[in-house]
Amino acid sequence: MDWDSSFDIVCVGSGIGGLSAALTGAQSGARVVVLEKFVQLGGVSALSSGQLWLGPNHLAEEAGMTDSMAAANAYLGHLNQGFAVPALRDVYFEHSRQALRYFTDVIGLEMQVVRGLPDYYYPLVDGSAAQGRYVEIKPFAADRLGDLAHDVLASPYGDGYSYTTSNEWIDMQDGGAFIGDRLAQHLAAGERCAGAGLAAAQVVAAVERGVALHASSEVVRLVVEDGEVRGVIMRDALGDHAIQARLGVVLATGGYDWRADLVRAFDALPQAGSMAPPSITGDHFALAAAAGALPLPARAPSQTPIFLGYAVPGENIYGQASTRMWLPGAPHSIVVNRKGQRFADDSFYPDLATRVARFDGQEGGLANWPAWIIFDQDMLDKYGLLPAWPGQPLPDGMAISAPTLEALAGKTGIALPGLCATVESFNDFCADGVDHDFGRGKMPWPRIMTGDPRLPHPNMAPIARAPFHAVPLMRVTMGVPTAGLPIDMDGQVIDPHGKPICGLYAAGNAAAWLDWGGGYNSGIANMRGMLYGHRAALAMTRQQGEEE
């Protein structure tokens, strides 16, 4: 091959997986290039909450929070239901701690523990913790990006996604400053938070270490010689370029949100929207096929964190019709199926997301789908429904509205007797704050994240004030897939015969979730990206040292 340029490590994708590999490699003395298909750097992780979830860690310990590896393993064991590969599960807990310390102490990322945020299933599941397992980036000054300020992703879905921290959301629940005031402060100070802040911090650290960063640079093929991955063919506005990777290639391209055939095949979704950039098209599968790797579903689709959301007519994001993720649980709202019945704890999205996928042949297939958010004018005035902030009208066509529940049922096709009985029953539950059907608001996580702390029962308030509204739900993916490339504990891709493919690694959501298995908790996807990007680069540079 006549190479146009040569590097030690080529990272395909600029999310947390690709950037973590790039930073680790460059810190170890390797020449590294990051090639990003999209027009901006940062990947899906830049649009996320930016949380990392892991077991015992030094930031929590420094804050006086106690934890144990045994407890974290017990919690994971309940969630994964046997889908995790034990050796890889152990790597996740043992080495995530080391990876986090590497990026704080060696790379210099300014991270902080999220105080007061419990595991999803705390305290119901053994090993769950009240706090200490989530960490996030501190607010990051965007002017440190210099000329790259417009080249690093921040959320196009509104300032609230990229300019507030998890700690500030939690603090508000305890009587701290209103989140809107915090948002205004960060905007005025030019600070990025959450995933956008983490991406910006990693990009700045990469520039400082001489990493070459190229957006609008699509990798279209791996160069494979004698069974080894030797480099890539990259395509940009000037044409195709052959780039050598002396130590290896890291595939960190995210999931496959915008490949409807893959979403249907692996995630069992005939139709879904996405909030991921349109560049997330499962490129790692096509690329790795040339080296003999095949996609591997690591769990059942029902255990994949596929969110619920809704369409926003007239809103286009990245040139695509917009769908928005929705976290349920706001007072004055419930979720019902076509019979007008609640069917889950509709303050807790993992429960809803699992139960809308329930298939029952006796009930004609998907018993709880389609489904609708039902709410009254109080919910809209007090809490809003993005992109509408509290007190603002919803975009035209987003909701079906009516002066009575009877009229709403007629417009939506929801069974009237079920809808009226369900609303009456829910309103009765709100009187004493106890949901006798599904335990809405019984766990701390939904109370904190979607409840109103000013109410005696944060997730419970009646649906009583006309007009009444219904928004049809959609399934919405966020880059976290059911299938990925099988890897070993160093992130090296494994072929169908169980052998590592020389020179090929995968990180983040391009890598199959063999270490985690089923179930979910916020922050896992980002932590996996950091962990396996880090370990892949360490493995490559260690190999170079041994050869020298």
Coordinates of C-alpha atoms in Angstrom, one line a residue:
M1 CA 0.0 0.0 0.0
D2 CA 1.2 3.5 -0.9
W3 CA 0.2 5.4 2.2
D4 CA -0.7 9.1 2.0
S5 CA 0.0 9.5 5.7
S6 CA 1.1 7.4 8.6
F7 CA 0.2 7.3 12.3
D8 CA 0.6 4.8 15.1
I9 CA -3.1 4.7 16.1
V10 CA -6.1 5.7 14.0
C11 CA -9.3 6.4 15.9
V12 CA -12.5 6.2 13.9
G13 CA -15.0 8.3 15.7
S14 CA -14.6 11.3 18.1
G15 CA -17.0 10.4 20.9
I16 CA -15.7 9.4 24.3
G17 CA -14.4 6.1 23.1
G18 CA -12.3 7.5 20.2
L19 CA -11.0 10.5 22.2
S20 CA -10.1 8.4 25.2
A21 CA -8.1 6.1 23.0
A22 CA -6.5 9.1 21.3
L23 CA -5.5 10.7 24.6
T24 CA -4.1 7.5 26.1
G25 CA -2.1 6.7 23.0
A26 CA -0.7 10.3 22.7
Q27 CA 0.1 10.4 26.4
S28 CA 2.1 7.2 25.8
G29 CA 4.1 8.7 23.0
A30 CA 2.1 7.4 20.0
R31 CA 1.2 9.5 16.9
V32 CA -2.6 9.5 16.8
V33 CA -5.2 10.7 14.4
V34 CA -9.0 10.9 15.0
L35 CA -11.2 10.7 12.0
E36 CA -14.8 11.8 12.4
K37 CA -17.5 11.3 9.8
F38 CA -19.8 14.1 11.1
V39 CA -19.1 17.8 10.5
Q40 CA -18.4 18.3 14.2
L41 CA -16.4 16.5 16.8
G42 CA -17.8 14.9 20.0
G43 CA -20.0 12.0 18.9
V44 CA -23.1 10.8 20.7
S45 CA -21.5 11.3 24.1
A46 CA -21.3 15.0 23.5
L47 CA -25.1 15.1 23.4
S48 CA -25.5 13.0 26.5
S49 CA -25.9 14.0 30.2
G50 CA -22.1 13.4 30.4
Q51 CA -22.5 11.0 33.4
L52 CA -20.1 8.2 33.9
W53 CA -21.3 5.3 36.2
L54 CA -18.9 3.0 38.0
G55 CA -18.5 1.3 41.3
P56 CA -16.1 2.5 44.0
N57 CA -14.0 5.4 42.8
H58 CA -11.5 7.9 44.1
L59 CA -13.8 10.9 43.6
A60 CA -16.5 9.4 45.8
E61 CA -14.0 8.4 48.4
E62 CA -12.5 11.9 48.5
A63 CA -16.1 13.2 49.1
G64 CA -16.5 10.8 52.1
M65 CA -18.8 8.3 50.3
T66 CA -18.4 4.6 51.1
D67 CA -18.9 1.8 48.7
S68 CA -17.6 -1.7 47.9
M69 CA -16.8 -3.7 44.9
A70 CA -19.0 -6.6 46.2
A71 CA -22.0 -4.3 46.5
A72 CA -21.5 -2.9 42.9
N73 CA -21.1 -6.4 41.6
A74 CA -24.3 -7.6 43.3
Y75 CA -26.2 -4.7 41.7
L76 CA -24.8 -5.5 38.3
G77 CA -25.5 -9.1 38.7
H78 CA -29.2 -8.4 39.2
L79 CA -29.4 -6.1 36.2
N80 CA -27.5 -8.3 33.7
Q81 CA -29.6 -11.4 34.4
G82 CA -26.7 -13.7 33.3
F83 CA -25.9 -11.9 30.0
A84 CA -22.6 -10.5 31.1
V85 CA -19.4 -12.4 30.4
P86 CA -17.9 -12.8 34.0
A87 CA -14.3 -12.0 33.0
L88 CA -15.4 -8.8 31.2
R89 CA -17.7 -7.8 34.0
D90 CA -14.8 -7.9 36.3
V91 CA -12.7 -5.8 34.0
Y92 CA -15.5 -3.2 34.0
F93 CA -15.4 -2.7 37.7
E94 CA -11.7 -3.2 38.4
H95 CA -10.4 -1.1 35.5
S96 CA -13.1 1.6 35.3
R97 CA -11.8 2.9 38.6
Q98 CA -8.2 2.9 37.2
A99 CA -9.3 4.5 33.9
L100 CA -11.1 7.3 35.7
R101 CA -8.1 8.1 37.9
Y102 CA -5.9 8.1 34.8
F103 CA -8.1 10.7 33.1
T104 CA -8.3 12.9 36.2
D105 CA -4.7 12.6 37.4
V106 CA -2.7 12.1 34.2
I107 CA -4.8 13.7 31.5
G108 CA -6.1 16.4 33.8
L109 CA -9.9 16.2 33.2
E110 CA -11.7 18.0 36.0
M111 CA -14.3 15.6 37.1
Q112 CA -16.6 15.6 40.1
V113 CA -18.9 13.1 41.9
V114 CA -22.6 13.7 41.6
R115 CA -23.9 14.1 45.1
G116 CA -27.3 12.7 46.1
L117 CA -28.1 10.8 42.9
P118 CA -28.9 7.1 43.6
D119 CA -28.6 4.1 41.3
Y120 CA -31.8 3.6 39.2
Y121 CA -33.1 0.8 41.4
Y122 CA -32.0 2.0 44.8
P123 CA -33.0 0.8 47.4
L124 CA -35.0 -2.1 45.9
V125 CA -32.0 -4.0 44.5
D126 CA -29.3 -5.5 46.6
G127 CA -26.0 -3.7 46.1
S128 CA -27.6 -0.5 44.9
A129 CA -26.1 2.8 46.3
A130 CA -27.7 6.0 47.4
Q131 CA -24.9 8.1 45.8
G132 CA -21.3 8.0 44.7
R133 CA -21.3 6.0 41.5
Y134 CA -22.0 8.8 39.1
V135 CA -19.3 11.3 38.1
E136 CA -19.4 14.2 35.6
I137 CA -17.2 16.9 34.2
K138 CA -17.0 20.2 35.9
P139 CA -18.2 23.2 33.9
F140 CA -15.7 23.8 31.1
A141 CA -14.7 27.2 29.7
A142 CA -15.5 27.0 25.9
D143 CA -13.0 29.7 25.1
R144 CA -10.3 27.1 25.8
L145 CA -11.3 25.5 22.5
G146 CA -10.1 28.5 20.6
D147 CA -10.8 28.1 16.9
L148 CA -12.4 24.7 17.5
A149 CA -15.3 26.2 19.5
H150 CA -17.7 25.7 16.6
D151 CA -16.3 22.3 15.6
V152 CA -17.2 20.5 18.9
L153 CA -20.8 19.4 19.4
A154 CA -23.2 20.9 21.8
S155 CA -26.8 19.8 21.8
P156 CA -29.1 21.2 19.1
Y157 CA -32.1 20.3 21.2
G158 CA -31.9 23.3 23.6
D159 CA -29.4 24.9 26.0
G160 CA -30.6 22.7 28.9
Y161 CA -28.9 19.7 27.5
S162 CA -25.4 21.2 27.4
Y163 CA -25.2 24.0 29.9
T164 CA -26.3 22.5 33.2
T165 CA -24.8 19.8 35.4
S166 CA -26.3 16.8 37.1
N167 CA -25.2 18.2 40.5
E168 CA -27.2 21.4 39.8
W169 CA -30.4 19.4 39.0
I170 CA -30.0 17.5 42.3
D171 CA -29.3 20.6 44.2
M172 CA -32.5 22.2 42.9
Q173 CA -34.4 19.3 44.5
D174 CA -33.0 20.3 47.9
G175 CA -34.0 23.9 47.6
G176 CA -31.0 25.1 45.6
A177 CA -31.0 27.5 42.7
F178 CA -33.6 27.0 39.9
I179 CA -32.0 25.1 37.0
G180 CA -33.0 27.9 34.6
D181 CA -30.9 30.4 36.6
R182 CA -27.9 28.0 36.6
L183 CA -28.3 27.6 32.8
A184 CA -28.2 31.4 32.3
Q185 CA -25.1 31.6 34.5
H186 CA -23.2 29.0 32.4
L187 CA -24.3 30.6 29.1
A188 CA -23.1 34.0 30.4
A189 CA -19.8 32.6 31.5
G190 CA -19.3 30.7 28.2
E191 CA -19.2 27.3 30.0
R192 CA -20.2 23.9 28.6
C193 CA -21.4 21.2 30.9
A194 CA -22.6 17.6 30.7
G195 CA -21.6 15.7 27.5
A196 CA -20.7 18.8 25.7
G197 CA -18.3 19.9 28.4
L198 CA -16.7 16.4 28.5
A199 CA -16.2 16.4 24.8
A200 CA -14.7 19.9 24.9
A201 CA -12.3 19.0 27.7
Q202 CA -11.1 15.9 25.8
V203 CA -10.7 17.8 22.6
V204 CA -8.6 20.4 24.3
A205 CA -6.5 17.7 26.0
A206 CA -6.0 16.0 22.6
V207 CA -4.9 19.2 20.9
E208 CA -2.4 19.8 23.7
R209 CA -0.9 16.3 23.1
G210 CA -0.6 16.7 19.3
V211 CA -3.5 14.5 18.3
A212 CA -4.6 15.2 14.7
L213 CA -8.4 15.8 14.7
H214 CA -10.4 15.7 11.4
A215 CA -14.1 16.1 11.1
S216 CA -16.0 15.5 7.8
S217 CA -13.6 12.6 7.3
E218 CA -15.4 9.3 6.7
V219 CA -13.6 6.0 6.9
V220 CA -14.9 3.9 4.1
R221 CA -12.7 0.8 4.3
L222 CA -10.1 -1.0 6.5
V223 CA -6.9 -1.9 4.8
V224 CA -6.3 -5.6 5.7
E225 CA -3.1 -7.4 4.7
D226 CA -2.2 -11.0 5.6
G227 CA -5.1 -11.0 8.1
E228 CA -3.9 -7.9 9.9
V229 CA -5.5 -4.4 9.9
R230 CA -2.8 -2.1 8.7
G231 CA -4.8 1.2 8.1
V232 CA -7.9 2.8 6.7
I233 CA -9.1 4.5 3.6
M234 CA -10.6 7.9 4.5
R235 CA -12.8 10.0 2.3
D236 CA -13.2 13.7 2.6
A237 CA -14.0 16.6 0.3
L238 CA -10.6 16.2 -1.5
G239 CA -11.1 12.4 -2.2
D240 CA -9.8 9.2 -0.8
H241 CA -6.7 8.9 1.4
A242 CA -4.8 5.8 2.6
I243 CA -3.8 6.3 6.2
Q244 CA -1.4 3.8 7.8
A245 CA -2.1 2.6 11.4
R246 CA 1.2 1.1 12.6
L247 CA -0.2 -0.1 15.9
G248 CA -3.9 -0.4 15.2
V249 CA -7.3 1.0 14.4
V250 CA -9.9 1.8 17.0
L251 CA -13.5 1.7 15.8
A252 CA -15.5 4.1 18.0
T253 CA -18.3 4.9 15.6
G254 CA -21.3 4.5 18.0
G255 CA -24.4 2.5 17.3
Y256 CA -26.6 2.2 14.2
D257 CA -29.5 4.5 14.9
W258 CA -29.9 5.7 11.4
R259 CA -29.9 2.3 9.8
A260 CA -33.5 1.2 9.9
D261 CA -32.7 -2.3 8.8
L262 CA -30.3 -2.8 11.7
V263 CA -32.6 -1.3 14.2
R264 CA -35.3 -3.6 13.1
A265 CA -33.1 -6.7 13.0
F266 CA -31.2 -6.2 16.3
D267 CA -33.5 -4.0 18.4
A268 CA -36.8 -5.5 17.3
L269 CA -38.2 -2.1 16.4
P270 CA -40.1 -1.7 13.1
Q271 CA -39.9 2.0 13.5
A272 CA -38.0 4.4 15.8
G273 CA -36.7 7.9 15.9
S274 CA -33.3 9.0 17.2
M275 CA -31.6 12.0 18.8
A276 CA -28.1 10.8 17.6
P277 CA -26.3 12.6 14.8
P278 CA -27.2 11.2 11.3
S279 CA -23.7 9.9 11.0
I280 CA -24.5 7.0 13.4
T281 CA -25.2 4.4 10.8
G282 CA -23.4 1.2 12.0
D283 CA -20.2 1.8 10.0
H284 CA -18.2 -0.4 12.4
F285 CA -20.1 -3.5 11.1
A286 CA -19.3 -2.8 7.5
L287 CA -15.7 -1.9 8.2
A288 CA -15.0 -4.8 10.5
A289 CA -16.5 -7.3 8.1
A290 CA -13.4 -6.9 5.8
A291 CA -11.3 -8.2 8.7
G292 CA -13.6 -11.1 9.4
A293 CA -15.6 -9.8 12.4
L294 CA -19.4 -10.2 12.7
P295 CA -21.9 -8.2 14.8
L296 CA -22.9 -9.8 18.1
P297 CA -26.2 -9.1 20.0
A298 CA -25.1 -9.1 23.7
R299 CA -28.6 -9.2 25.2
A300 CA -32.3 -9.3 24.5
P301 CA -33.7 -6.2 22.8
S302 CA -36.0 -5.6 25.8
Q303 CA -32.9 -5.1 27.9
T304 CA -31.5 -2.4 25.7
P305 CA -32.0 1.2 26.9
I306 CA -34.3 2.3 24.1
F307 CA -36.1 5.4 25.3
L308 CA -39.6 6.7 24.8
G309 CA -40.2 10.0 23.1
Y310 CA -42.4 11.9 20.6
A311 CA -42.2 13.7 17.3
V312 CA -42.1 17.5 17.1
P313 CA -43.8 18.5 13.9
G314 CA -42.0 21.3 12.0
E315 CA -38.7 20.9 14.0
N316 CA -35.7 19.7 11.9
I317 CA -32.4 18.7 13.6
Y318 CA -29.4 17.9 11.4
G319 CA -31.8 18.0 8.4
Q320 CA -34.0 15.2 9.9
A321 CA -37.5 15.3 11.3
S322 CA -37.1 15.8 15.0
T323 CA -37.9 13.3 17.7
R324 CA -37.3 14.0 21.3
M325 CA -36.5 11.7 24.2
W326 CA -38.9 12.0 27.1
L327 CA -38.3 11.2 30.8
P328 CA -41.7 10.4 32.3
G329 CA -42.9 11.3 35.8
A330 CA -44.0 14.9 35.8
P331 CA -47.0 15.6 38.0
H332 CA -50.4 15.9 36.3
S333 CA -49.4 13.3 33.7
I334 CA -49.8 9.5 33.1
V335 CA -49.2 7.0 30.2
V336 CA -51.9 4.8 28.9
N337 CA -52.3 2.2 26.2
R338 CA -55.1 1.9 23.6
K339 CA -57.5 0.6 26.3
G340 CA -56.9 3.8 28.3
Q341 CA -55.1 1.8 31.0
R342 CA -51.9 2.5 32.8
F343 CA -49.6 -0.5 32.5
A344 CA -46.3 0.5 34.3
D345 CA -44.7 2.8 36.8
D346 CA -45.0 5.8 34.6
S347 CA -42.5 7.9 36.6
F348 CA -39.7 5.5 35.7
Y349 CA -38.6 5.2 32.1
P350 CA -36.9 1.8 32.3
D351 CA -40.2 0.2 33.5
L352 CA -42.2 2.0 30.8
A353 CA -39.7 1.1 28.0
T354 CA -39.8 -2.6 29.0
R355 CA -43.5 -2.9 29.2
V356 CA -44.4 -1.1 26.0
A357 CA -42.4 -3.9 24.3
R358 CA -44.4 -6.7 25.9
F359 CA -45.7 -9.1 23.3
D360 CA -48.9 -11.1 24.1
G361 CA -50.4 -13.3 21.4
Q362 CA -53.7 -13.6 23.3
E363 CA -54.0 -9.8 23.3
G364 CA -53.2 -9.3 19.7
G365 CA -49.5 -8.6 19.8
L366 CA -48.1 -5.6 21.5
A367 CA -50.6 -5.2 24.3
N368 CA -49.3 -1.7 25.4
W369 CA -48.5 -0.2 22.1
P370 CA -49.4 2.3 20.8
A371 CA -49.3 4.4 24.0
W372 CA -49.9 8.1 24.8
I373 CA -48.8 10.7 27.4
I374 CA -52.0 12.0 28.9
F375 CA -51.8 15.3 30.8
D376 CA -53.8 18.4 31.7
Q377 CA -53.1 22.1 31.4
D378 CA -51.5 22.3 34.8
M379 CA -48.7 20.0 33.6
L380 CA -48.2 22.2 30.5
D381 CA -48.2 25.4 32.5
K382 CA -46.0 24.2 35.4
Y383 CA -43.5 21.9 33.7
G384 CA -43.9 22.2 29.9
L385 CA -43.0 19.5 27.3
L386 CA -39.9 20.3 25.3
P387 CA -39.4 22.2 23.1
A388 CA -42.1 24.1 24.9
W389 CA -41.0 25.5 28.3
P390 CA -43.5 26.0 31.2
G391 CA -46.3 28.2 30.1
Q392 CA -45.5 28.0 26.4
P393 CA -47.9 26.5 23.8
L394 CA -46.9 23.2 22.3
P395 CA -45.9 23.2 18.6
D396 CA -48.8 22.8 16.2
G397 CA -49.6 19.1 15.6
M398 CA -47.5 17.8 18.5
A399 CA -50.5 17.0 20.8
I400 CA -54.2 16.2 20.4
S401 CA -56.2 18.4 22.7
A402 CA -59.8 18.5 23.9
P403 CA -62.0 20.2 26.5
T404 CA -63.0 16.9 28.1
L405 CA -61.6 13.5 28.5
E406 CA -64.5 12.1 26.6
A407 CA -63.7 14.3 23.6
L408 CA -60.0 13.4 23.9
A409 CA -60.8 9.7 23.8
G410 CA -62.9 10.3 20.7
K411 CA -60.1 12.2 18.9
T412 CA -57.3 9.7 19.8
G413 CA -59.2 6.4 19.6
I414 CA -58.3 5.5 23.2
A415 CA -61.1 3.5 24.8
L416 CA -63.3 6.0 26.7
P417 CA -64.3 3.8 29.7
G418 CA -60.7 2.8 30.4
L419 CA -59.4 6.4 30.1
C420 CA -62.0 7.9 32.4
A421 CA -61.7 5.1 35.0
T422 CA -57.9 5.3 34.9
V423 CA -57.8 9.1 35.4
E424 CA -60.3 8.9 38.2
S425 CA -58.2 6.1 39.9
F426 CA -55.0 8.0 39.5
N427 CA -56.5 11.2 40.9
D428 CA -57.6 9.3 43.9
F429 CA -54.1 8.0 44.4
C430 CA -52.8 11.5 44.3
A431 CA -54.8 12.4 47.4
D432 CA -52.5 10.4 49.7
G433 CA -49.6 10.1 47.2
V434 CA -49.7 6.2 47.0
D435 CA -50.0 4.6 43.7
H436 CA -51.6 1.3 44.6
D437 CA -51.3 -0.1 41.1
F438 CA -47.7 0.5 40.0
G439 CA -45.9 2.3 42.8
R440 CA -45.2 5.5 40.9
G441 CA -42.7 7.7 42.7
K442 CA -41.7 5.0 45.2
M443 CA -38.0 5.1 44.2
P444 CA -35.7 8.1 44.7
W445 CA -34.4 8.3 41.2
P446 CA -37.7 9.4 39.5
R447 CA -38.6 11.6 42.4
I448 CA -35.3 13.5 42.0
M449 CA -35.1 13.5 38.2
T450 CA -38.7 14.2 37.1
G451 CA -40.6 15.1 40.3
D452 CA -41.6 18.5 41.7
P453 CA -39.8 18.9 45.1
R454 CA -42.4 21.5 46.1
L455 CA -45.1 18.8 46.3
P456 CA -45.5 16.5 49.2
H457 CA -45.4 13.6 46.7
P458 CA -43.1 14.8 43.9
N459 CA -44.4 12.6 41.0
M460 CA -48.1 12.7 42.0
A461 CA -50.7 15.4 41.1
P462 CA -54.1 15.0 39.6
I463 CA -55.2 15.3 36.0
A464 CA -58.1 17.7 36.4
R465 CA -57.7 21.0 34.7
A466 CA -59.0 21.4 31.1
P467 CA -58.0 21.3 28.3
F468 CA -56.7 17.8 28.3
H469 CA -53.9 16.7 26.0
A470 CA -52.5 13.4 24.5
V471 CA -49.1 13.0 22.8
P472 CA -48.5 9.7 21.0
L473 CA -45.3 8.1 22.1
M474 CA -42.5 6.8 19.9
R475 CA -39.5 4.6 20.5
V476 CA -36.4 6.8 20.4
T477 CA -32.8 5.5 20.2
M478 CA -29.9 7.3 21.7
G479 CA -26.9 5.5 20.2
V480 CA -27.0 2.6 22.8
P481 CA -27.5 -0.6 20.7
T482 CA -28.3 -4.2 21.3
A483 CA -25.5 -5.5 19.0
G484 CA -21.9 -4.6 18.6
L485 CA -18.5 -6.0 17.8
P486 CA -17.3 -8.7 20.2
I487 CA -14.1 -7.7 22.1
D488 CA -11.8 -9.1 24.7
M489 CA -10.7 -7.3 27.9
D490 CA -8.4 -5.0 26.0
G491 CA -11.0 -4.0 23.5
Q492 CA -9.5 -6.1 20.7
V493 CA -12.1 -7.3 18.2
I494 CA -12.7 -11.1 18.2
D495 CA -13.5 -13.0 15.0
P496 CA -16.2 -15.7 14.8
H497 CA -13.6 -18.4 15.7
G498 CA -12.9 -16.6 19.0
K499 CA -9.5 -15.3 17.9
P500 CA -8.4 -11.6 18.2
I501 CA -8.0 -9.7 15.0
C502 CA -4.6 -8.2 14.8
G503 CA -4.7 -4.4 14.7
L504 CA -8.4 -4.0 15.2
Y505 CA -10.1 -2.6 18.4
A506 CA -13.5 -1.3 19.3
A507 CA -14.7 1.0 22.0
G508 CA -17.9 2.5 23.3
N509 CA -21.2 1.5 21.6
A510 CA -19.3 0.0 18.7
A511 CA -18.3 -2.8 21.1
A512 CA -20.8 -5.4 22.2
W513 CA -22.0 -5.0 25.7
L514 CA -20.5 -8.3 26.8
D515 CA -19.1 -6.7 30.0
W516 CA -22.5 -5.3 31.2
G517 CA -25.1 -7.6 29.6
G518 CA -28.7 -6.7 30.2
G519 CA -30.3 -3.9 32.1
Y520 CA -29.2 -0.3 32.2
N521 CA -28.2 2.6 34.5
S522 CA -27.3 6.1 33.2
G523 CA -23.6 6.6 32.7
I524 CA -22.8 3.1 31.6
A525 CA -22.4 3.9 27.9
N526 CA -20.0 6.8 28.6
M527 CA -17.9 4.8 31.1
R528 CA -17.6 1.9 28.6
G529 CA -16.4 4.3 26.0
M530 CA -13.7 5.7 28.3
L531 CA -12.7 2.3 29.6
Y532 CA -12.2 0.4 26.3
G533 CA -10.7 3.4 24.5
H534 CA -8.2 3.6 27.2
R535 CA -7.5 -0.1 27.4
A536 CA -7.2 -0.4 23.6
A537 CA -4.6 2.3 23.4
L538 CA -2.7 0.9 26.4
A539 CA -2.6 -2.5 24.7
M540 CA -1.3 -1.1 21.5
T541 CA 1.4 1.0 23.0
R542 CA 2.4 -1.8 25.4
Q543 CA 2.8 -4.1 22.4
Q544 CA 5.0 -1.5 20.7
G545 CA 7.2 -1.2 23.8
E546 CA 7.6 -5.0 23.9
E547 CA 8.6 -5.1 20.3
E548 CA 11.2 -2.4 20.8

